[in-house]
CSV table of C-alpha atoms in Angstrom, one decimal:
chain,number,residue,atom,x,y,z
A,46,UNK,CA,9.3,-5.1,-13.1
A,47,UNK,CA,9.3,-1.5,-14.5
A,48,UNK,CA,5.7,-2.0,-15.6
A,49,UNK,CA,4.7,-3.3,-12.1
A,50,UNK,CA,6.3,-0.3,-10.4
A,51,UNK,CA,4.6,2.0,-12.9
A,52,UNK,CA,1.3,0.3,-12.1
A,53,UNK,CA,2.0,1.2,-8.4
A,54,UNK,CA,2.5,4.8,-9.4
A,55,UNK,CA,-0.8,4.9,-11.2
A,56,UNK,CA,-2.5,3.6,-8.1
A,57,UNK,CA,-0.3,5.5,-5.7
A,58,UNK,CA,-3.1,6.5,-3.3
A,59,UNK,CA,-4.2,2.9,-2.8
A,60,UNK,CA,-0.6,1.8,-2.3
A,61,UNK,CA,0.1,4.5,0.1
A,62,UNK,CA,-2.9,3.8,2.2
A,63,UNK,CA,-2.2,0.1,2.2
A,64,UNK,CA,1.4,0.7,3.4
A,65,UNK,CA,0.1,3.1,6.0
A,66,UNK,CA,-2.4,0.6,7.5
A,67,UNK,CA,0.3,-2.1,7.7
A,68,UNK,CA,2.9,0.1,9.3
A,69,UNK,CA,0.5,1.5,11.8
A,70,UNK,CA,-0.8,-2.0,12.7
A,71,UNK,CA,2.7,-3.4,13.0
A,72,UNK,CA,4.8,-0.6,14.5
A,73,UNK,CA,2.5,1.7,16.5
A,74,UNK,CA,2.0,0.4,20.1
A,75,UNK,CA,-1.5,1.7,20.6
A,76,UNK,CA,-2.8,0.4,17.2
A,77,UNK,CA,-1.8,-3.2,16.7
A,78,UNK,CA,0.0,-3.7,20.0
A,79,UNK,CA,3.2,-4.9,18.2
A,80,UNK,CA,5.1,-1.6,18.4
A,81,UNK,CA,6.1,-2.2,22.0
A,82,UNK,CA,8.3,-5.1,21.0
A,83,UNK,CA,11.8,-4.5,19.9
A,84,UNK,CA,11.5,-4.5,16.1
A,85,UNK,CA,15.0,-3.3,15.5
A,86,UNK,CA,16.3,-5.4,12.6
A,87,UNK,CA,12.8,-6.6,11.5
A,88,UNK,CA,11.7,-3.2,10.4
A,89,UNK,CA,13.5,-3.1,7.0
A,90,UNK,CA,12.2,-6.6,6.0
A,91,UNK,CA,8.6,-5.6,7.0
A,92,UNK,CA,8.9,-2.5,4.9
A,93,UNK,CA,10.3,-4.3,1.8
A,94,UNK,CA,7.6,-7.1,2.0
A,95,UNK,CA,4.9,-4.5,2.4
A,96,UNK,CA,6.2,-2.5,-0.6
A,97,UNK,CA,6.5,-5.7,-2.7
A,98,UNK,CA,3.0,-6.6,-1.8
A,99,UNK,CA,1.6,-3.3,-2.8
A,100,UNK,CA,3.5,-3.5,-6.1
A,101,UNK,CA,2.1,-7.0,-6.7
A,102,UNK,CA,-1.4,-5.8,-5.9
A,103,UNK,CA,-1.1,-2.8,-8.2
A,104,UNK,CA,0.2,-5.1,-11.0
A,105,UNK,CA,-2.8,-7.5,-10.5
A,106,UNK,CA,-5.1,-4.5,-10.8
A,107,UNK,CA,-3.3,-3.3,-14.0
A,108,UNK,CA,-3.7,-6.7,-15.6
A,109,UNK,CA,-7.4,-6.7,-14.7
A,110,UNK,CA,-7.7,-3.2,-16.2
A,111,UNK,CA,-9.0,-1.7,-12.9
A,112,UNK,CA,-8.1,1.4,-11.0
A,113,UNK,CA,-7.1,1.1,-7.3
A,114,UNK,CA,-9.9,1.1,-4.8
A,115,UNK,CA,-8.9,4.5,-3.3
A,116,UNK,CA,-8.7,6.1,-6.7
A,117,UNK,CA,-12.1,4.7,-7.6
A,118,UNK,CA,-13.6,6.0,-4.4
A,119,UNK,CA,-12.1,9.4,-4.9
A,120,UNK,CA,-13.4,9.6,-8.5
A,121,UNK,CA,-16.9,8.6,-7.3
A,122,UNK,CA,-16.9,11.1,-4.4
A,123,UNK,CA,-15.8,14.0,-6.7
A,124,UNK,CA,-18.1,13.0,-9.5
A,125,UNK,CA,-15.4,12.4,-12.1
A,126,UNK,CA,-15.8,9.6,-14.6
A,127,UNK,CA,-13.3,6.7,-14.2
């Protein structure tokens, strides 16, 4: 578990962007249209499932020996080698 969380830290930009997209789509009324509903008690489970999904995604990338997609794009745009 610690290794998976560390993998998320090494791919933090990708994890942050994935969480941002999910939260905007689910909670903001003008984005996904779901924010108008009373989410109340459902917010914490959505946040935990989203976080766990990003950790699992980061761990899968770590096992494949790959950087996150946002980190790869940033390196390409700045001209830094991966």
